[in-house]
Amino acid sequence: MSETPSDQINPIGQNLIGLSREELTAELAKLGEKPFRAKQLWHWIYHRGVSDFTEMTTLGKGLRDKLMENYVVARPEIVTEQRSKDGTRKWLLRTADGNEIESVYIPEEDRGAMCVSSQVGCTLTCTFCHTGTQKLVRNLTPAEIVGQFMVGRDSYGEWPSPKDGRMLSNIVMMGMGEPLFNTDNVIKALKIIMDGDGLALSKRRITLSTSGVVPEIKRIGEELGCGLAISLHAVTDELRDVLVPINRKYPIADLLDACRAYPVASNARRITFEYVMLKGINDSAAEARELARLLKGIPAKINLIPFNKWPGAAYDCSPTPNIQRFSTILNDLGLSAPIRVPRGRDILAACGQLKSESLRAHKAKLSQADALPA
Ligand code: SAH
Ligand code: SF4
């Protein structure tokens, strides 16, 4: 593990994290360096996790000095790292322009998934999602997306990037934001993460979750071929228009057509359909049966998510027996429909809860700043 010493932070330096291999090669060409130097640098940054140029001993002093003058290797700044009783970790991260994002790591016994954000906030306003109530929104850069994963690796000290037995074995693009409103940056970031000479996460270990930005789904299949998760949550357009308002633009039939056309959809790599369980809203036996009917012909598995209530939310979580009944009906109709165990509730790290603390902290800080004498 390596940290950027604060005396090395070069305020005008461009961040090398987030550049594609071609861009990194072009940057080094500007310094008069051959392409193999870019390969070495890539290895230092993404395989070894090193951010201090002075540690990059294969590069030669002259080049290291030039790099130090012009560039940085910078993750987002860690504001806080919280650890849940169940092992879940949550980071509040600050970007260079002072925005705040959250990332969550969810451990299993011998592996785990980093839940990565794609935007500051979200422009969509799904009525059950806390992130959707956040006003401030901007797309994250490739550096900020890749940087979140690297912060997780730092926290576990998993450098050099191990091939086997890693705790940070998976990525789910299920943090704050709608990844397919930031498709270019998300694709660029995930390509960096998938690169075998660096962070080396296979596309089979990456899942992108979307609320249903239909025209972008094809690109994900073609350019990444990673796993796809769809936030479905309702079986009629009437209800989905309310819960997931992007449905008014891309209704259920169009969304499911895009899923049928998703290139990696096969029985071995099924599409995940996420379904948040809302008491008396979408949790009836009839809706479970309708869900199975809708998904006929699609290699699908369903993830039933108990609703995580947040202050001011208009919904309640379905009672456990209703969720179990829903799951059993789907199972009996041949669909796998496990109930997701909420993780990290004590640190507000569960699905849909990301935002609150950061905004509150942000506001508190602003008012503190106001109170300071000029
Ligand atoms: N914007 C993307 C990815 C982030 S949300 C999307 O919507 O798919 C990740 C998952 O958490 C989505 O399925 C989302 O619908 C779900 N979610 C949001 N708020 C939730 C809440 N309060 N309780 C349970 N799940 C929630
Ligand atoms: Fe945005 Fe996803 Fe939340 Fe909807 S569920 S508001 S798309 S983050």
XYZ file of C-alpha atoms and ligand atoms in Angstrom:
408
model
C 0.000 0.000 0.000
C 1.192 3.475 -0.731
C -0.047 6.928 0.127
C 0.603 10.215 -1.536
C 2.703 12.223 0.883
C 1.154 15.624 1.213
C 4.420 17.381 0.385
C 4.335 15.663 -2.988
C 0.926 16.933 -3.996
C 1.482 19.128 -6.980
C -1.483 21.482 -7.270
C -1.063 22.046 -10.970
C -0.188 18.473 -11.856
C -2.539 16.452 -14.010
C -3.803 13.240 -12.451
C -2.466 10.167 -14.221
C -5.194 7.969 -12.751
C -8.093 7.794 -15.172
C -6.075 8.120 -18.379
C -6.454 5.285 -20.862
C -3.289 3.404 -21.835
C -3.188 5.377 -25.092
C -3.501 8.684 -23.255
C -0.795 7.717 -20.791
C 1.482 6.764 -23.669
C 0.780 10.140 -25.300
C 1.593 11.996 -22.063
C 4.930 10.221 -21.832
C 5.636 10.958 -25.488
C 5.291 14.655 -24.587
C 8.166 14.097 -22.161
C 10.158 12.400 -24.941
C 9.625 8.905 -23.539
C 9.025 5.660 -25.411
C 5.782 3.635 -25.092
C 7.364 0.955 -22.882
C 7.744 3.592 -20.170
C 3.968 4.012 -20.172
C 3.673 0.285 -19.634
C 6.002 0.474 -16.646
C 4.183 3.452 -15.216
C 0.825 1.729 -15.668
C 2.199 -1.236 -13.742
C 3.372 0.982 -10.881
C 0.069 2.822 -10.625
C -2.424 -0.004 -11.071
C -0.574 -3.213 -10.277
C 1.607 -1.983 -7.428
C -0.714 0.771 -6.211
C 2.154 3.227 -5.876
C 1.388 6.934 -6.040
C 4.761 8.375 -4.996
C 6.934 8.759 -8.094
C 10.123 8.415 -6.033
C 9.172 4.781 -5.327
C 8.926 3.945 -9.036
C 12.466 2.659 -9.150
C 12.443 1.189 -12.661
C 11.823 4.607 -14.205
C 15.131 6.415 -13.756
C 15.690 9.555 -11.751
C 15.363 11.964 -14.695
C 11.947 10.688 -15.673
C 10.736 10.516 -12.079
C 11.669 14.161 -11.592
C 9.832 15.168 -14.760
C 6.772 13.219 -13.682
C 6.852 14.854 -10.270
C 6.967 18.311 -11.810
C 4.012 17.716 -14.103
C 1.732 15.037 -12.718
C 0.156 13.454 -9.686
C -1.263 9.998 -8.990
C -4.209 10.949 -6.817
C -7.171 9.085 -5.373
C -10.097 11.125 -4.056
C -9.326 12.390 -0.563
C -10.715 10.267 2.277
C -12.867 12.369 4.608
C -14.001 9.434 6.761
C -13.861 5.659 6.713
C -16.604 3.985 8.750
C -16.721 0.314 9.658
C -19.981 -1.478 10.347
C -20.411 -4.221 12.919
C -20.931 -6.622 10.011
C -17.633 -5.694 8.345
C -19.076 -3.334 5.729
C -16.894 -0.286 5.160
C -18.091 3.067 3.905
C -15.965 5.941 2.717
C -16.923 9.543 2.402
C -14.603 10.871 -0.273
C -13.896 14.420 -1.401
C -13.109 15.228 -5.004
C -10.562 17.865 -5.996
C -13.361 20.421 -6.536
C -14.814 19.798 -3.082
C -17.724 17.513 -3.957
C -18.470 14.548 -1.764
C -19.255 10.992 -2.783
C -19.670 7.719 -0.973
C -18.349 4.248 -1.709
C -19.130 1.061 0.158
C -17.293 -2.232 0.458
C -19.389 -5.290 1.299
C -17.333 -8.272 2.449
C -18.273 -11.926 2.125
C -16.248 -14.634 3.803
C -13.323 -14.713 1.380
C -14.176 -12.025 -1.155
C -16.312 -8.920 -1.480
C -17.734 -6.205 -3.679
C -16.874 -2.562 -3.872
C -20.032 -0.546 -4.511
C -18.899 2.380 -6.634
C -20.621 5.703 -7.353
C -20.904 7.139 -10.854
C -22.218 10.632 -10.062
C -22.364 13.152 -7.258
C -26.061 12.690 -6.395
C -28.452 11.605 -9.136
C -30.620 13.566 -11.560
C -33.294 10.889 -11.439
C -35.868 11.034 -8.708
C -36.911 7.495 -7.905
C -39.334 8.060 -5.064
C -37.897 5.382 -2.720
C -34.236 6.411 -3.130
C -32.465 8.831 -0.866
C -29.747 9.653 -3.407
C -32.500 10.882 -5.731
C -33.362 13.674 -3.302
C -29.890 15.185 -3.476
C -29.822 18.481 -5.332
C -26.161 18.745 -6.209
C -25.316 16.597 -9.231
C -22.362 16.161 -11.516
C -20.807 13.283 -13.402
C -17.735 11.694 -11.885
C -14.582 11.577 -13.975
C -12.882 8.277 -14.866
C -10.207 9.152 -12.261
C -12.835 9.535 -9.552
C -14.502 6.239 -10.471
C -11.260 4.231 -10.654
C -9.998 6.083 -7.562
C -12.886 4.758 -5.445
C -11.864 1.187 -6.156
C -8.216 1.994 -5.403
C -9.205 3.483 -2.036
C -10.764 0.111 -1.205
C -7.614 -1.715 -2.270
C -5.547 0.668 -0.135
C -7.769 -0.029 2.851
C -7.175 -3.779 2.527
C -3.527 -3.352 1.535
C -4.185 -5.484 -1.537
C -1.128 -4.395 -3.485
C 0.400 -5.546 -5.698
C -2.960 -6.404 -7.270
C -3.290 -10.091 -6.325
C -4.614 -12.567 -8.858
C -6.281 -14.888 -6.378
C -7.790 -14.694 -2.950
C -8.533 -11.002 -3.022
C -11.093 -9.440 -0.739
C -11.834 -6.724 -3.311
C -12.873 -9.310 -5.859
C -15.927 -7.640 -7.398
C -17.331 -4.261 -8.374
C -20.965 -3.266 -8.483
C -21.812 0.073 -10.083
C -24.603 0.565 -7.556
C -23.476 3.546 -5.543
C -24.705 7.089 -6.032
C -25.894 8.111 -9.459
C -27.127 6.628 -12.698
C -24.100 5.107 -14.481
C -25.779 5.282 -17.891
C -26.123 9.055 -17.636
C -22.328 9.044 -17.450
C -21.677 6.203 -19.863
C -18.465 7.471 -21.476
C -16.657 7.965 -18.177
C -18.008 4.738 -16.690
C -16.846 2.721 -19.703
C -13.436 4.364 -19.656
C -13.040 3.732 -15.926
C -14.161 0.108 -16.105
C -11.796 -0.551 -19.019
C -8.931 0.672 -16.843
C -10.134 -1.545 -13.991
C -10.414 -4.553 -16.346
C -6.911 -4.132 -17.794
C -4.986 -7.327 -17.074
C -1.670 -5.550 -16.397
C -3.140 -3.448 -13.640
C -6.159 -3.770 -11.376
C -7.129 -6.782 -13.485
C -10.731 -7.333 -12.522
C -12.486 -9.603 -14.990
C -15.706 -8.435 -16.640
C -17.378 -11.397 -14.920
C -16.731 -9.708 -11.604
C -18.276 -6.392 -12.603
C -21.991 -5.603 -12.529
C -23.512 -2.347 -13.704
C -26.916 -1.394 -12.344
C -29.213 0.924 -14.267
C -32.643 2.349 -13.678
C -33.258 1.678 -17.367
C -31.553 4.128 -19.728
C -32.550 1.948 -22.645
C -30.478 3.423 -25.515
C -27.226 3.052 -23.545
C -27.626 -0.591 -22.521
C -26.351 -1.936 -25.845
C -23.036 -0.098 -25.493
C -22.386 -1.699 -22.131
C -22.811 -5.134 -23.639
C -20.674 -4.345 -26.664
C -17.890 -2.324 -25.073
C -17.617 -3.981 -21.655
C -19.564 -7.243 -21.670
C -19.926 -7.016 -17.910
C -22.887 -8.136 -15.838
C -26.083 -6.103 -16.055
C -28.574 -5.345 -13.296
C -31.888 -3.625 -13.947
C -33.727 -1.709 -11.238
C -37.181 -2.901 -12.205
C -39.192 -2.546 -8.962
C -42.635 -2.694 -10.603
C -44.523 -4.855 -13.099
C -46.847 -2.213 -14.579
C -45.916 1.030 -16.311
C -48.485 2.788 -14.179
C -46.595 2.018 -10.973
C -43.102 2.127 -12.438
C -43.822 5.629 -13.810
C -44.127 6.700 -10.169
C -41.358 4.650 -8.534
C -38.767 4.983 -11.305
C -39.824 8.059 -13.287
C -37.431 7.396 -16.185
C -39.996 4.720 -17.061
C -42.137 7.459 -18.638
C -39.442 7.827 -21.253
C -38.412 4.165 -21.516
C -41.340 1.923 -20.532
C -41.069 -1.662 -19.315
C -41.583 -3.283 -22.733
C -38.691 -1.293 -24.267
C -36.487 -2.025 -21.275
C -37.105 -5.749 -21.485
C -36.435 -5.696 -25.240
C -33.036 -4.137 -24.522
C -32.406 -6.920 -21.992
C -33.318 -9.611 -24.523
C -30.797 -8.080 -26.910
C -28.034 -7.799 -24.282
C -25.143 -9.711 -25.822
C -23.877 -11.564 -22.766
C -27.317 -12.656 -21.591
C -27.167 -16.425 -21.385
C -28.067 -18.917 -18.715
C -24.517 -18.808 -17.422
C -24.604 -14.995 -17.081
C -28.105 -14.001 -16.266
C -29.348 -10.432 -15.997
C -30.195 -9.418 -12.447
C -33.536 -7.728 -11.876
C -33.603 -5.697 -8.696
C -36.945 -5.400 -6.972
C -37.265 -3.275 -3.854
C -39.982 -4.605 -1.546
C -42.424 -1.821 -0.638
C -45.241 -2.601 1.737
C -48.641 -2.616 0.004
C -47.160 -1.020 -3.118
C -45.528 -3.744 -5.201
C -45.428 -6.842 -2.973
C -48.620 -8.814 -3.766
C -48.754 -12.429 -4.904
C -50.307 -11.320 -8.205
C -47.337 -9.030 -8.843
C -44.895 -11.865 -8.196
C -46.679 -13.985 -10.801
C -46.762 -11.085 -13.260
C -43.038 -10.562 -12.762
C -42.339 -14.164 -13.721
C -44.534 -13.762 -16.803
C -42.761 -10.560 -17.887
C -39.317 -12.133 -17.583
C -40.154 -15.233 -19.645
C -37.475 -15.812 -22.248
C -34.878 -13.601 -20.562
C -31.997 -15.323 -18.733
C -32.878 -13.650 -15.448
C -32.389 -13.808 -11.727
C -34.204 -11.575 -9.307
C -32.795 -9.798 -6.311
C -35.447 -8.931 -3.749
C -34.240 -5.919 -1.762
C -35.953 -5.131 1.549
C -36.643 -1.399 1.423
C -34.191 0.594 3.496
C -36.186 3.379 5.035
C -34.652 6.814 5.357
C -35.977 9.842 7.260
C -38.902 11.310 5.344
C -39.397 8.326 3.026
C -43.000 7.816 1.909
C -42.785 3.999 1.959
C -42.350 1.158 4.395
C -40.558 -2.112 3.920
C -42.778 -5.115 3.174
C -43.186 -7.411 6.160
C -40.850 -10.411 6.027
C -43.645 -12.962 5.341
C -44.704 -10.976 2.258
C -41.153 -10.902 0.969
C -40.814 -14.627 1.585
C -44.117 -15.325 -0.183
C -42.966 -13.220 -3.159
C -39.709 -15.167 -3.304
C -41.424 -18.554 -3.038
C -43.878 -17.780 -5.845
C -40.995 -16.826 -8.128
C -39.027 -19.925 -7.125
C -42.021 -22.134 -7.862
C -42.225 -20.541 -11.308
C -38.572 -21.456 -11.922
C -36.894 -18.129 -11.102
C -34.106 -17.651 -8.610
C -35.176 -14.814 -6.270
C -33.008 -14.557 -3.175
C -33.776 -11.923 -0.561
C -30.849 -9.555 -0.133
C -29.608 -9.298 3.419
C -29.167 -5.602 4.208
C -25.555 -4.790 5.032
C -23.982 -1.887 6.855
C -27.274 -0.490 8.157
C -25.601 0.897 11.284
C -23.376 3.150 9.167
C -26.097 4.090 6.635
C -24.336 2.132 3.921
C -27.305 0.116 2.657
C -28.845 0.472 -0.808
C -30.415 3.831 -1.427
C -29.123 5.368 1.781
C -26.046 7.002 0.324
C -26.147 10.752 0.604
C -27.552 11.819 3.922
C -24.472 11.988 6.084
C -22.315 13.641 3.464
C -24.824 16.373 2.796
C -25.390 16.985 6.469
C -21.667 17.084 7.122
C -21.246 19.402 4.178
C -23.908 21.776 5.424
C -22.447 21.746 8.912
C -19.067 22.615 7.505
C -20.478 25.449 5.429
C -22.233 26.980 8.404
C -19.038 26.639 10.439
C -17.190 28.461 7.701
C -19.857 31.186 7.766
C -19.302 31.619 11.456
C -15.573 32.138 11.090
C -14.351 35.724 11.419
C -13.241 37.160 8.081
N -28.885 4.365 -10.283
C -28.672 2.984 -10.456
C -27.663 2.387 -9.518
C -27.688 2.827 -8.063
S -28.990 2.321 -7.016
C -29.975 2.238 -10.365
O -30.961 2.826 -9.977
O -29.977 1.072 -10.721
C -28.661 0.636 -6.558
C -29.955 -0.136 -6.221
O -30.479 0.259 -4.939
C -31.052 0.108 -7.224
O -31.694 -1.075 -7.566
C -31.973 1.013 -6.456
O -33.255 0.987 -6.997
C -31.876 0.436 -5.063
N -32.379 1.330 -4.018
C -32.446 2.672 -4.008
N -32.971 3.130 -2.863
C -33.250 2.065 -2.106
C -33.788 1.903 -0.780
N -34.124 2.952 -0.042
N -33.913 0.640 -0.310
C -33.542 -0.418 -1.047
N -33.015 -0.324 -2.299
C -32.878 0.904 -2.818
Fe -30.810 7.555 -9.119
Fe -30.711 4.851 -8.972
Fe -31.568 6.340 -6.871
Fe -33.076 6.148 -9.047
S -32.501 4.452 -7.662
S -32.627 8.057 -7.915
S -31.539 6.088 -10.678
S -29.508 6.340 -7.766
